[in-house]
Amino acid sequence: MSLYILARQFWVMTPEEILEKAKQLEAEAIRTYMELKEGADAETSELLDFLIAQEREHLHMINDRLKALRILRK
């Protein structure tokens, strides 16, 4: 898929749709990091723990933005 087509998909999405997609991507990243962590050495595992924590923080921020959007739409 070309970058233009990918960008075009986001241009026609609502802000809520974009945030929902971001939530999906963050959750997918967490799952991927957890899978990688299974066979990782101690140093890599520590880095993956950090990345997982960051992704969880991103999920909290996305959820806060979704709440704000829903309040503004009322």
Coordinates of C-alpha atoms in Angstrom, one line a residue:
M1 CA 0.0 0.0 0.0
S2 CA 1.5 3.3 -0.9
L3 CA 2.1 6.0 1.6
Y4 CA -0.4 8.3 -0.3
I5 CA -3.2 5.7 0.1
L6 CA -2.4 5.2 3.7
A7 CA -2.4 8.9 4.4
R8 CA -5.6 9.3 2.5
Q9 CA -7.3 6.8 4.8
F10 CA -6.5 8.9 7.8
W11 CA -7.8 12.1 6.1
V12 CA -11.3 10.7 5.9
M13 CA -11.4 9.4 9.4
T14 CA -13.0 11.2 12.3
P15 CA -10.8 12.2 15.3
E16 CA -12.5 9.4 17.3
E17 CA -11.7 6.8 14.6
I18 CA -8.1 7.9 14.5
L19 CA -7.8 7.6 18.3
E20 CA -9.5 4.1 18.2
K21 CA -7.0 3.0 15.6
A22 CA -4.2 4.4 17.7
K23 CA -5.5 2.3 20.6
Q24 CA -5.4 -0.8 18.5
L25 CA -1.9 -0.1 17.4
E26 CA -0.7 0.5 20.9
A27 CA -2.3 -2.8 22.1
E28 CA -0.7 -4.6 19.2
A29 CA 2.7 -3.2 20.1
I30 CA 2.3 -4.3 23.8
R31 CA 1.4 -7.8 22.6
T32 CA 4.5 -7.9 20.3
Y33 CA 6.8 -6.7 23.0
M34 CA 5.5 -9.3 25.4
E35 CA 6.1 -12.0 22.9
L36 CA 9.6 -10.8 22.3
K37 CA 10.2 -10.7 26.0
E38 CA 9.6 -14.4 26.4
G39 CA 13.0 -15.4 24.9
A40 CA 14.9 -12.2 25.7
D41 CA 18.0 -11.8 27.8
A42 CA 17.9 -9.7 31.0
E43 CA 19.0 -6.5 29.4
T44 CA 16.6 -6.8 26.4
S45 CA 13.8 -7.8 28.8
E46 CA 14.3 -4.6 30.8
L47 CA 14.2 -2.5 27.7
L48 CA 11.0 -4.3 26.6
D49 CA 9.5 -3.6 30.1
F50 CA 10.2 0.1 29.6
L51 CA 8.6 0.0 26.1
I52 CA 5.5 -1.8 27.4
A53 CA 5.2 0.8 30.2
Q54 CA 5.4 3.6 27.6
E55 CA 2.8 2.0 25.4
R56 CA 0.4 1.6 28.4
E57 CA 1.0 5.3 29.2
H58 CA 0.1 6.1 25.5
L59 CA -3.1 4.1 25.9
H60 CA -4.0 6.2 29.0
M61 CA -3.4 9.4 27.0
I62 CA -5.5 8.2 24.1
N63 CA -8.3 7.2 26.4
D64 CA -8.2 10.7 28.0
R65 CA -8.4 12.3 24.6
L66 CA -11.3 10.1 23.6
K67 CA -13.2 11.1 26.8
A68 CA -12.5 14.8 26.0
L69 CA -13.8 14.4 22.5
R70 CA -17.0 12.7 23.7
I71 CA -17.6 15.5 26.2
L72 CA -17.1 18.1 23.5
R73 CA -19.6 16.4 21.2
K74 CA -22.4 16.5 23.8

